Coordinates of C-alpha atoms in Angstrom, one line a residue:
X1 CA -12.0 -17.8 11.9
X2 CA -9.9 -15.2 9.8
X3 CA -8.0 -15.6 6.7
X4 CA -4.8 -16.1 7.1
X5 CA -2.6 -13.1 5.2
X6 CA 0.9 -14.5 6.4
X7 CA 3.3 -16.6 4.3
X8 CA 6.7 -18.8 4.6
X9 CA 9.2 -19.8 2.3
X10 CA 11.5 -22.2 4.7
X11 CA 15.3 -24.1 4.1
X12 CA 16.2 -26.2 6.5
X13 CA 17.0 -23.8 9.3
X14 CA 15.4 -20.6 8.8
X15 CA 12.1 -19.2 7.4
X16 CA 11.3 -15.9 5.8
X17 CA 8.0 -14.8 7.1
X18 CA 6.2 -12.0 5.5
X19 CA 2.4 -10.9 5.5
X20 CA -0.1 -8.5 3.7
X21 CA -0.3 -5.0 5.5
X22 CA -3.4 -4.5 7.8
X23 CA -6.0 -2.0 6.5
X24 CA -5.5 -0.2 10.0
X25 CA -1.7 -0.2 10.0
X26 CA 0.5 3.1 9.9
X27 CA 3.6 4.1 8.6
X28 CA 5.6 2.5 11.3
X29 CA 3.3 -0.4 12.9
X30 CA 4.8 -2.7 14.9
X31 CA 3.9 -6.1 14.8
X32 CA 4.6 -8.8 17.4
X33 CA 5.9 -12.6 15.9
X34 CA 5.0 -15.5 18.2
X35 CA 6.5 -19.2 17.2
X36 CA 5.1 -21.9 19.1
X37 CA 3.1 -19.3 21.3
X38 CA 5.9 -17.7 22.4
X39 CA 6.9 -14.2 22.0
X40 CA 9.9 -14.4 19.8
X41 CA 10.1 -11.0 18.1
X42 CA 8.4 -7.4 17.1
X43 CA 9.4 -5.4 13.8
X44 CA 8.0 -2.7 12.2
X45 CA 8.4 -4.2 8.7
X46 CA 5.8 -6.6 7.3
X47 CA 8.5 -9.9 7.1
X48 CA 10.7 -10.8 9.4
X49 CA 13.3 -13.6 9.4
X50 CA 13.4 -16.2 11.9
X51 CA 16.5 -18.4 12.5
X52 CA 17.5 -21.3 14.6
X53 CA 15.2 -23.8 13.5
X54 CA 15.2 -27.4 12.9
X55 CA 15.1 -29.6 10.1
X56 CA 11.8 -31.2 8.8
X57 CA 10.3 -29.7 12.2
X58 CA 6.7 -27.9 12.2
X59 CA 6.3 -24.7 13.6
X60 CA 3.1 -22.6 14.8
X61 CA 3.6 -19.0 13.9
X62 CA 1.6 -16.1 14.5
X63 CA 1.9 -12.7 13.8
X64 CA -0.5 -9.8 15.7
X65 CA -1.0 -6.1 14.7
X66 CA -1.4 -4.8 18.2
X67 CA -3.7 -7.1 19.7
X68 CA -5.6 -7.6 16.5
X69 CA -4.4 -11.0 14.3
X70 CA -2.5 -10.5 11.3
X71 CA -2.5 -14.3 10.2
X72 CA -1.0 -18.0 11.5
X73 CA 0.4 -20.4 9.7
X74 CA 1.3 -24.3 9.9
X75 CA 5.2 -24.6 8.8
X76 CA 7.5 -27.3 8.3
X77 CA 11.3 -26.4 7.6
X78 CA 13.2 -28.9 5.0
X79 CA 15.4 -31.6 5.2
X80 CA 19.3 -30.8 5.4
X81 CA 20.4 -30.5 1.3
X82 CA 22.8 -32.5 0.1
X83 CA 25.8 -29.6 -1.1
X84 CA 27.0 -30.6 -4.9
X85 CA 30.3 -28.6 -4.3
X86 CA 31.3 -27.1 -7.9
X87 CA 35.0 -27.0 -7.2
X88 CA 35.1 -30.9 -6.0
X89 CA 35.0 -34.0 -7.8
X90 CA 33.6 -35.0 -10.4
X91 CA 33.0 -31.2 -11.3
X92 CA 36.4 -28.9 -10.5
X93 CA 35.6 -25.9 -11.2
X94 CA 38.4 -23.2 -10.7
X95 CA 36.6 -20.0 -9.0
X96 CA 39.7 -18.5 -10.0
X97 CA 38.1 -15.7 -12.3
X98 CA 39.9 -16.7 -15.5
X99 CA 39.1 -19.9 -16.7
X100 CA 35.6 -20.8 -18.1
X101 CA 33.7 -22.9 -15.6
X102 CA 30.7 -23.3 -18.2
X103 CA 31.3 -27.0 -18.5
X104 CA 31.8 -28.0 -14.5
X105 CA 28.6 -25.2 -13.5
X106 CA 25.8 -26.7 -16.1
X107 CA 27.7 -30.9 -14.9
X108 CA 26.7 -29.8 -11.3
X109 CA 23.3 -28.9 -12.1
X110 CA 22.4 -31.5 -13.9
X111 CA 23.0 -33.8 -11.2
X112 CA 21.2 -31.7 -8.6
X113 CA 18.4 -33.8 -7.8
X114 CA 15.5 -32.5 -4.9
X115 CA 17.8 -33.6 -2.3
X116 CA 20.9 -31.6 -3.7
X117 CA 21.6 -27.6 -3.5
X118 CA 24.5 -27.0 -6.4
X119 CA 27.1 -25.2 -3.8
X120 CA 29.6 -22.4 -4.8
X121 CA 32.0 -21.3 -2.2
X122 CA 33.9 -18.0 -2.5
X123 CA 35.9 -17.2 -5.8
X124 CA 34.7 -15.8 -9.5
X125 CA 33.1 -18.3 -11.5
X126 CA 33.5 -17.4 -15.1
X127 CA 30.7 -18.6 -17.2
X128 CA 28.6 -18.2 -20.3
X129 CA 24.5 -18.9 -20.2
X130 CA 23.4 -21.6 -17.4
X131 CA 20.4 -23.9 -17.7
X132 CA 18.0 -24.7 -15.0
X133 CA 15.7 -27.1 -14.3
X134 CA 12.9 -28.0 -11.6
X135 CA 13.2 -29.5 -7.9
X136 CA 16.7 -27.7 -7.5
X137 CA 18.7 -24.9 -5.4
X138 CA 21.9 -23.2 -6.5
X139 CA 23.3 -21.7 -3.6
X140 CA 26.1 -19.2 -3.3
X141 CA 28.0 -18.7 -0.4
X142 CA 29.5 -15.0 0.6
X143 CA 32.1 -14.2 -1.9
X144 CA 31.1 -16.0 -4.1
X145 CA 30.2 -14.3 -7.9
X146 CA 28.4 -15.9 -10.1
X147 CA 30.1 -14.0 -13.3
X148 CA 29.0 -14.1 -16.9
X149 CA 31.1 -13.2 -19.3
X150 CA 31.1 -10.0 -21.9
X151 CA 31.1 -12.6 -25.4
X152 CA 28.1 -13.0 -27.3
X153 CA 28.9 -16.4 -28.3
X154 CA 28.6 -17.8 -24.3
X155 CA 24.9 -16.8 -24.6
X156 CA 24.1 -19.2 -27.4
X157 CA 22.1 -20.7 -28.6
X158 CA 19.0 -17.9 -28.9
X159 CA 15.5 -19.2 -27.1
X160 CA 12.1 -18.0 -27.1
X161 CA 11.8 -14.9 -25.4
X162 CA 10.0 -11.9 -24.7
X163 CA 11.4 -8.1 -24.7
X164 CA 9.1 -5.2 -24.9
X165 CA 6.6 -7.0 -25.1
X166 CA 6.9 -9.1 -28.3
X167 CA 7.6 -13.0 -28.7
X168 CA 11.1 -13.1 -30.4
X169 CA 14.4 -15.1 -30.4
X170 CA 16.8 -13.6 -27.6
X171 CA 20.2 -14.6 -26.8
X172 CA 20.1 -17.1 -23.8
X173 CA 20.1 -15.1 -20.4
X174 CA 23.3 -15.8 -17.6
X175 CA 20.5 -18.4 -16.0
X176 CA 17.7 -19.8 -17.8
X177 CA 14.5 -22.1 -16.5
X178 CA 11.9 -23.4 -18.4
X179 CA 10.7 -23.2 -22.0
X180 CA 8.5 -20.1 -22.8
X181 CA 5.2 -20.7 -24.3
X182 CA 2.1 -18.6 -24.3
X183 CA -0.7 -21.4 -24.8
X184 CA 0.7 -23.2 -21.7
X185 CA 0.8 -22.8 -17.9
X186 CA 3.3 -23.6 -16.0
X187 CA 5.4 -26.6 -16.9
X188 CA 8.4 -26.2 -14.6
X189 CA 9.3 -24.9 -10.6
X190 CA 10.0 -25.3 -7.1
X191 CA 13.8 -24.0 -7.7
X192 CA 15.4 -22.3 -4.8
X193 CA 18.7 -19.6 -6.0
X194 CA 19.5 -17.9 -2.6
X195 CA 22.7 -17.2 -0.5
X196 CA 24.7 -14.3 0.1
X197 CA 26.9 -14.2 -3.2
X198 CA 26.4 -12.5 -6.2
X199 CA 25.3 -13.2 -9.9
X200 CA 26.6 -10.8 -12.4
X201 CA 27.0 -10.9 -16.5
X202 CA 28.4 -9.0 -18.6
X203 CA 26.4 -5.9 -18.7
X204 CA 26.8 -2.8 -20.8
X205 CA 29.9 -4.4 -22.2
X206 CA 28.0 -7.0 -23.5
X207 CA 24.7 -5.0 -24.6
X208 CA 27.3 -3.0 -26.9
X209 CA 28.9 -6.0 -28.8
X210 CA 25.3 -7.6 -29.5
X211 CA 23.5 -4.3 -30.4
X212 CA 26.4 -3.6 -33.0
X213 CA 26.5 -7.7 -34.2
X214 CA 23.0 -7.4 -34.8
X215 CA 22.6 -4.0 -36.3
X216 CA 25.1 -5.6 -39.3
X217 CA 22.6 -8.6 -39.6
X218 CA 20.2 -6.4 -39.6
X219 CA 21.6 -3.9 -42.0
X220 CA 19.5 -4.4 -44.8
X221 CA 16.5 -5.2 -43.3
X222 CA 16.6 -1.9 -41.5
X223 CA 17.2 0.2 -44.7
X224 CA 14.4 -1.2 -46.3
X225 CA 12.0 -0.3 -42.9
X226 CA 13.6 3.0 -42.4
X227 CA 10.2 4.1 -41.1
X228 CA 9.6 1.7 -38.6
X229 CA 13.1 2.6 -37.3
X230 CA 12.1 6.0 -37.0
X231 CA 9.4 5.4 -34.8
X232 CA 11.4 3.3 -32.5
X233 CA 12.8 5.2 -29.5
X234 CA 16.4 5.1 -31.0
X235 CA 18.2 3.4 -34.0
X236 CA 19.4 0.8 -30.9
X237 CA 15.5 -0.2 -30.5
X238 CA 15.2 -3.1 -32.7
X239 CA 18.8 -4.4 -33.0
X240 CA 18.9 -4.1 -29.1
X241 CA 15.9 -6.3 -28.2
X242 CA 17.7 -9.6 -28.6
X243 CA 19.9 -9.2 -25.7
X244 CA 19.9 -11.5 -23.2
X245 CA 18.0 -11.0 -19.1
X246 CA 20.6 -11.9 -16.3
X247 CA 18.0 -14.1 -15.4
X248 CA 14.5 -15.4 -17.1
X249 CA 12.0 -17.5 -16.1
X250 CA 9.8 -19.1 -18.2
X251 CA 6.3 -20.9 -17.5
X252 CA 7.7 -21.3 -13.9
X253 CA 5.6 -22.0 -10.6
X254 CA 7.5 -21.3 -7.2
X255 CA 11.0 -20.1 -7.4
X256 CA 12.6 -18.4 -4.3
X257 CA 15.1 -15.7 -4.9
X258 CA 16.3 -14.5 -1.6
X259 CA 19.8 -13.0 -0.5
X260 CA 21.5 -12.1 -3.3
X261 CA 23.1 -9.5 -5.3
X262 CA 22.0 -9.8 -9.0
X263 CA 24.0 -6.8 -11.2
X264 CA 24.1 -6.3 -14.9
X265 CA 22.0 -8.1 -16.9
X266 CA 22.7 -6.6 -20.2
X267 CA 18.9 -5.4 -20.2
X268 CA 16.6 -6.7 -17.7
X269 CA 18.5 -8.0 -14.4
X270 CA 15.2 -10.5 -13.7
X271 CA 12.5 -11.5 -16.1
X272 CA 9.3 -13.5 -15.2
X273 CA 7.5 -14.6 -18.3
X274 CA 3.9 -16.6 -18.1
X275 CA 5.2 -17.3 -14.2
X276 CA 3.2 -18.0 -11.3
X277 CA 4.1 -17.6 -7.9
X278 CA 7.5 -16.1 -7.6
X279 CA 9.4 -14.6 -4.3
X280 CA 12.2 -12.0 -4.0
X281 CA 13.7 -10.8 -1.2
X282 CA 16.7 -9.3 0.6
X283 CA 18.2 -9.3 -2.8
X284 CA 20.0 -6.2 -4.3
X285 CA 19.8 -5.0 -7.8
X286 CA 22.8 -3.1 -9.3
X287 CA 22.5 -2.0 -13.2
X288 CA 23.9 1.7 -13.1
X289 CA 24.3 2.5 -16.4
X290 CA 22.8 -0.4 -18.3
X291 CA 20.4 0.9 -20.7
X292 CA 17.2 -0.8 -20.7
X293 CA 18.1 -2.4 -17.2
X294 CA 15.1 -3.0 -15.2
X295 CA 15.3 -4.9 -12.1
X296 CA 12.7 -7.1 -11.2
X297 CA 10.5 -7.2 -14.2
X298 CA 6.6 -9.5 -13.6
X299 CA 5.6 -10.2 -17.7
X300 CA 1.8 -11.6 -17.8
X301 CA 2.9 -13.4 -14.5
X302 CA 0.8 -13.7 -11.2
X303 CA 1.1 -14.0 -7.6
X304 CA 4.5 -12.5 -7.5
X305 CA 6.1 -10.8 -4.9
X306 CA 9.0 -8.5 -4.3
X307 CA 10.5 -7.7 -0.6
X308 CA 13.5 -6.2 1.4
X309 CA 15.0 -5.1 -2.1
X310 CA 17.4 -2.2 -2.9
X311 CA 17.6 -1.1 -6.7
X312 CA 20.1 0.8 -7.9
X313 CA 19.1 0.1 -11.5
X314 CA 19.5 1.6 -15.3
X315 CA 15.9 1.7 -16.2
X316 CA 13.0 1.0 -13.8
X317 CA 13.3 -0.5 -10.2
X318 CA 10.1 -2.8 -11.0
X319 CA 8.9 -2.8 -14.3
X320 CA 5.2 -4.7 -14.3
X321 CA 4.2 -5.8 -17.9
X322 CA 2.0 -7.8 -19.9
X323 CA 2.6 -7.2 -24.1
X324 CA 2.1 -4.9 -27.0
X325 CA -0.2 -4.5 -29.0
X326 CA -1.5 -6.2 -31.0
X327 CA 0.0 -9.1 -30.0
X328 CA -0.3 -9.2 -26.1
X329 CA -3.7 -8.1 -26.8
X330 CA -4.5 -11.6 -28.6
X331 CA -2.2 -13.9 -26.3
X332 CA -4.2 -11.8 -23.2
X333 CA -2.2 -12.8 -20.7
X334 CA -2.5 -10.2 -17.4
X335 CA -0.3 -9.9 -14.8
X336 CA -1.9 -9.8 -11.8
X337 CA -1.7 -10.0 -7.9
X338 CA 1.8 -8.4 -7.8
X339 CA 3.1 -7.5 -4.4
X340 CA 5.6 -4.8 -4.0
X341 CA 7.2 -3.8 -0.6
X342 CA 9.6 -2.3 2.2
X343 CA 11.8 -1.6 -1.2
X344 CA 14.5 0.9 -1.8
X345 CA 15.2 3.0 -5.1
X346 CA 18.2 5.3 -5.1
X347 CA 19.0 4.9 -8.4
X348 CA 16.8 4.5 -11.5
X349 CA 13.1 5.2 -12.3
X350 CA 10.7 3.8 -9.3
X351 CA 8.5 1.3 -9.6
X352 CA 6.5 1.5 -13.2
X353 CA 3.9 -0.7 -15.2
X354 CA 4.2 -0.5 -18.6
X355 CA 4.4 0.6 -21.0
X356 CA 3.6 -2.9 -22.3
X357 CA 0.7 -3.5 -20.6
X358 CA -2.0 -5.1 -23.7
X359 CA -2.7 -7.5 -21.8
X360 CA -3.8 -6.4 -18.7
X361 CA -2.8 -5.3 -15.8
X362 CA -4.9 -5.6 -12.0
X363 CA -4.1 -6.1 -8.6
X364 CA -1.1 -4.4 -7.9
X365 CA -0.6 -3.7 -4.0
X366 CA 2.8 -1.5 -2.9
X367 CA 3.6 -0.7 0.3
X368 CA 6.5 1.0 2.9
X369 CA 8.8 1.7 -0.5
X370 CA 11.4 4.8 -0.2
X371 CA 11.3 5.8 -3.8
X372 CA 12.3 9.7 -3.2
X373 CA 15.4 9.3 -4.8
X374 CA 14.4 7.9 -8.0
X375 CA 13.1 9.7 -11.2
X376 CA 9.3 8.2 -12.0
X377 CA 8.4 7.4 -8.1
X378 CA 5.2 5.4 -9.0
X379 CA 4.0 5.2 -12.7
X380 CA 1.7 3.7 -14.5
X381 CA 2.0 4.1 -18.4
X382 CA 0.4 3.3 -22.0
X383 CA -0.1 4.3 -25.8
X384 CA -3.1 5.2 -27.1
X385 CA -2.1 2.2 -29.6
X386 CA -2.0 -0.7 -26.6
X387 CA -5.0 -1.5 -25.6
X388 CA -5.5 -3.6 -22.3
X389 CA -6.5 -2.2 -19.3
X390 CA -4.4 -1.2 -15.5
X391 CA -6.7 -1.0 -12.7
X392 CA -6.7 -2.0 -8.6
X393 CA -3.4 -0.5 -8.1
X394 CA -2.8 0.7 -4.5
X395 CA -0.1 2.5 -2.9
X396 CA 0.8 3.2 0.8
X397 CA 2.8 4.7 3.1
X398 CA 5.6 5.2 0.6
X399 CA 8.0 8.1 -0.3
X400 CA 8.6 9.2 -4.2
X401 CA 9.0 12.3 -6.0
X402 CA 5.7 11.9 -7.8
X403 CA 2.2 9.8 -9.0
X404 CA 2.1 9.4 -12.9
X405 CA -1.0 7.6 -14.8
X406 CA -0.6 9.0 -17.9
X407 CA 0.2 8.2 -22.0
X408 CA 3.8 8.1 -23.1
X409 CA 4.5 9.0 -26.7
X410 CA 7.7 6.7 -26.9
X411 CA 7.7 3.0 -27.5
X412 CA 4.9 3.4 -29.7
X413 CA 5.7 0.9 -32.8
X414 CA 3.5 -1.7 -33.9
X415 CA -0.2 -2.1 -35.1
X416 CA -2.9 -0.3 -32.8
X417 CA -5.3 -2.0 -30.7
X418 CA -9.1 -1.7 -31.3
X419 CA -9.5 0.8 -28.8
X420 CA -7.4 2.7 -26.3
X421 CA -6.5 1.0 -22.9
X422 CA -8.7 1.5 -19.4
X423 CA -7.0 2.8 -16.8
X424 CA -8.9 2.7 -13.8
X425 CA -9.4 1.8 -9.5
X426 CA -6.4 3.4 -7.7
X427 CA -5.8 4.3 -4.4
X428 CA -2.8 5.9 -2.9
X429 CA -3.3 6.5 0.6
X430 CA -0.3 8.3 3.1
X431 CA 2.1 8.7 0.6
X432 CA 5.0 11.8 0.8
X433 CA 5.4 13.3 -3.0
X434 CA 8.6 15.9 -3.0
X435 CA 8.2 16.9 -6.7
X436 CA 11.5 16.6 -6.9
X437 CA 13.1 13.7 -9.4
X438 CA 16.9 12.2 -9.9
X439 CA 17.5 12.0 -13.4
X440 CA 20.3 9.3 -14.3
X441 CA 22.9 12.4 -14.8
X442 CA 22.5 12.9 -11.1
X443 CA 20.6 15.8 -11.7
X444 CA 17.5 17.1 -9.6
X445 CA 14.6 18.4 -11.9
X446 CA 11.2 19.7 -10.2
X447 CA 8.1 17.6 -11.3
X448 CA 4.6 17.8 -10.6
X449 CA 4.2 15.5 -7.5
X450 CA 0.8 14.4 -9.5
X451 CA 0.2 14.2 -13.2
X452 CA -3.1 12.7 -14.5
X453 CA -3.9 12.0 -18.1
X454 CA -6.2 9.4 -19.6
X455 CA -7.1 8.9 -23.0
X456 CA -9.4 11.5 -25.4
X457 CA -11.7 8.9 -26.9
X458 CA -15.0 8.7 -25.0
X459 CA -15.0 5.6 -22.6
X460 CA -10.8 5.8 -22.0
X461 CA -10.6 8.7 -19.6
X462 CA -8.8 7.8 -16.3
X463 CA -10.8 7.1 -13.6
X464 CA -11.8 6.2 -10.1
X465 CA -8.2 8.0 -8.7
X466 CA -8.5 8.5 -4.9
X467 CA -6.0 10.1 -2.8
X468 CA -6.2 9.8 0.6
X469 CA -3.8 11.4 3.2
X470 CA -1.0 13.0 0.7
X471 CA 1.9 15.1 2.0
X472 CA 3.2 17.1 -0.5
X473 CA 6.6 19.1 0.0
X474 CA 7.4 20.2 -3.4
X475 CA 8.5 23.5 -4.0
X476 CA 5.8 24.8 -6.7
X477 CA 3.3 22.5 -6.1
X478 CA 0.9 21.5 -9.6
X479 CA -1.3 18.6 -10.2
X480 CA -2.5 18.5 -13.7
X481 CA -5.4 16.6 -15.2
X482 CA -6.9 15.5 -18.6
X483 CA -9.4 13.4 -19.6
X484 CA -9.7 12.3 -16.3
X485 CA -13.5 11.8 -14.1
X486 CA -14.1 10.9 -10.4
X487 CA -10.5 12.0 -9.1
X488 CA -10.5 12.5 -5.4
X489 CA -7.9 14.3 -2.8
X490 CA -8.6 14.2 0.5
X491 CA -6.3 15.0 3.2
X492 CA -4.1 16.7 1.7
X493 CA -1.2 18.6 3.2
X494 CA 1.1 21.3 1.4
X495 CA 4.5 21.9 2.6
X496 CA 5.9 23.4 0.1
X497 CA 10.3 23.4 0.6
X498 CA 13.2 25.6 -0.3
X499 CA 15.3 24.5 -2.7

């Protein structure tokens, strides 16, 4: 017998398939999908969808890489849901795009029990935050948007949060599930928000009005620390860190997010705090503009996977974290097994982890991603200050403009750690680095398609970096080191391009 590397999440008619990526497997595999022994499909992506089905049936499904098993699985669709429809009795919402459906929206989720998926047809639903709870699905039909609004006070009252890393009071995101708490594991889940609609708040608009309501709060409190303000990134750092995700998740095991457009968050679009098990895919991420707005953002949360996503975002594409120092250090919470794949970046920074990464980081496995377009490609990043550790990060068969591990200056507030952090175990096999980055002006700047740099102390220099397999087309191709040991390039093929 073989382990089994293939997965299901399943509604009542269809099931999303999708599997880990053979050791053997090229660029463009093909794989062959059998239900019920029959030959029902072949893709060249690692998921595939399959349709048709019927309820509370089980299904047989195997997936083959040539002739060679991939994995089988056992599955068994759902019952039909019953559909809470928001714009029906006893709820009435409007959809019309002008009058506050708060009330009706949070009515109909309250009553959704397991059997129930809160329904919203076509039309703008107008709302301040949303509050979530376990064994429930919010669907939203094409058409439908899922609006938040641009006033602070529709995202009261603040709840535990986490931005950048530290534990603070935040203004409550568009949708909220579960109750954050470090000392805990999960304590909420199996919620389903899928369809083919689109959840939106109030993005820059909003970050503006809060940033400038809490830089008056804060008024005195940043006079008295004017250093402390001076080693923030900008005078928006501190003030800004209260605003609220599109979406977080808090202490949550197995939520499905699949279909849907999720767009300006005023900072991060989707937020996964202390989280276990999480699935996103076919979803697109829209944030242009929106500073700080990360997409899909794992925080000291595991098994989490990300799939069949584009990101067109303000900050990074995926943005893996786990804390500053010193207090994600103490609370040492990883995130770990974090799967990232057949995703899209045209706008924004790549996919990143860090710069809050004290408490650890491993296990991070990306795959068939088209980053060339974005500004990072793949990063990995730290302070000396943060402590922690990244390591087991793998990377294949993608495109990006570059390969960062390296220290950032910015970000760099706070008490140090102990010691520096430990960057170490990658592998990026038959990747395609241009050297060539999108800034967020729209502006192409030349870049070193690899730039290594651990950290001076002895013990902290980056290492175990393999490269197996690269392609590199940049124009003026460099690759610069520093306190770096046991980095190895094999395979590697120069094509340097005209600009």
């Amino acid at each position: 017998m073989y382990e089994s590397h293939l997965f299901a999440r399943c509604t009542a008619h269809h099931a999303v398939l999708y599997w880990d990526k053979p050791a053997a497997a090229r660029a463009q595999q093909t794989y062959t999908v059998y239900l019920n022994n029959q030959q029902t499909a072949t893709t060249d992506r690692t998921h595939y969808t399959l349709g048709g089905l019927e309820p509370q049936t089980e299904y047989r499904v195997d997936v083959l890489c040539g002739d060679q098993p991939v994995g089988a699985c056992l599955l068994r669709t759902g019952a039909e849901k019953n559909r809470i429809n928001v714009t029906e009795a006893p709820y009435w919402a409007k959809g019309d795009g002008k009058t506050r459906d708060t009330a009706a929206l949070q009515r109909a989720i309250d009553a959704c029990g397991a059997g129930d998926a809160v329904y919203l047809p076509a039309g703008i639903y107008l709302t301040g935050a949303l509050r979530l709870h376990s064994d429930m699905e919010l669907y939203l039909d094409e058409g439908a948007v899922l609006q938040g609004t641009a006033d602070i006070v529709d995202y009261q009252p603040r709840i535990d949060s986490r931005f950048e890393g530290i534990e603070m009071r935040c203004y409550s995101s568009l949708l909220n599930l579960g109750q954050m708490n470090h000392s805990e594991g999960c304590t909420c889940g199996n919620v389903v928000i899928r369809g083919k609609g689109t959840i939106a708040s109030g993005g820059r608009e909003l970050a503006d009005k809060i940033v400038e309501d809490e830089r008056e709060r804060l008024k005195d409190y940043l006079t008295e620390n004017a250093e402390l303000v001076a080693a923030c990134e900008s005078d928006r750092t501190i003030p800004g860190r209260v605003r609220p995700r599109l979406m977080q998740l808090a202490n949550a095991r197995n939520v499905w997010i699949s279909g849907l457009t999720l767009k300006d968050g005023a900072a991060w679009n989707l937020h996964m705090i202390y989280c276990d098990n999480v699935v996103t895919d076919h979803c697109t991420f829209h944030s242009e503009g929106v500073w700080n707005g990360s997409g899909w953002v794992p925080d000291s949360s595991t098994n989490c996977t990300v799939f069949a996503c584009d990101f067109a975002t303000g900050d990074d594409a995926v943005a893996v974290k786990s804390g500053k120092n010193p207090e994600g250090n103490v609370i040492g919470r990883p995130s770990a097994h974090i799967y990232i794949f057949d995703c899209c970046s045209t706008v924004g920074n790549g996919i990143c982890i860090g710069s809050e990464m004290s408490g650890g980081v491993e296990d991070v496995q990306i795959w068939d991603c088209d980053l060339e377009t974005s500004f990072a490609g793949i990063e990995v990043k730290g302070t000396a200050k943060r402590g922690g550790y990244v390591r087991g990060v793998t990377a294949r068969n993608c495109t990006a403009p570059r390969v960062m591990i390296h220290t950032v200056p910015y970000n760099d507030d706070g008490e140090g750690a102990d010691k520096p952090p430990v960057f170490e175990h990658f592998s990026f096999e038959d990747l395609t680095l241009t050297g060539r980055a999108l800034n967020r002006k729209g502006d192409w700047k030349d870049v070193s398609p690899v730039s290594l740099a651990g950290f001076e102390e002895p013990g902290h220099a980056l290492r175990d970096v393999n490269f197996d397999g690269l392609t590199i087309t940049a124009a003026s191709p460099r690759l610069p080191l520093q306190y770096c040991c046991d980095v190895t390039l094999r395979g590697v093929t120069c094509l340097p391009a005209e600009r």
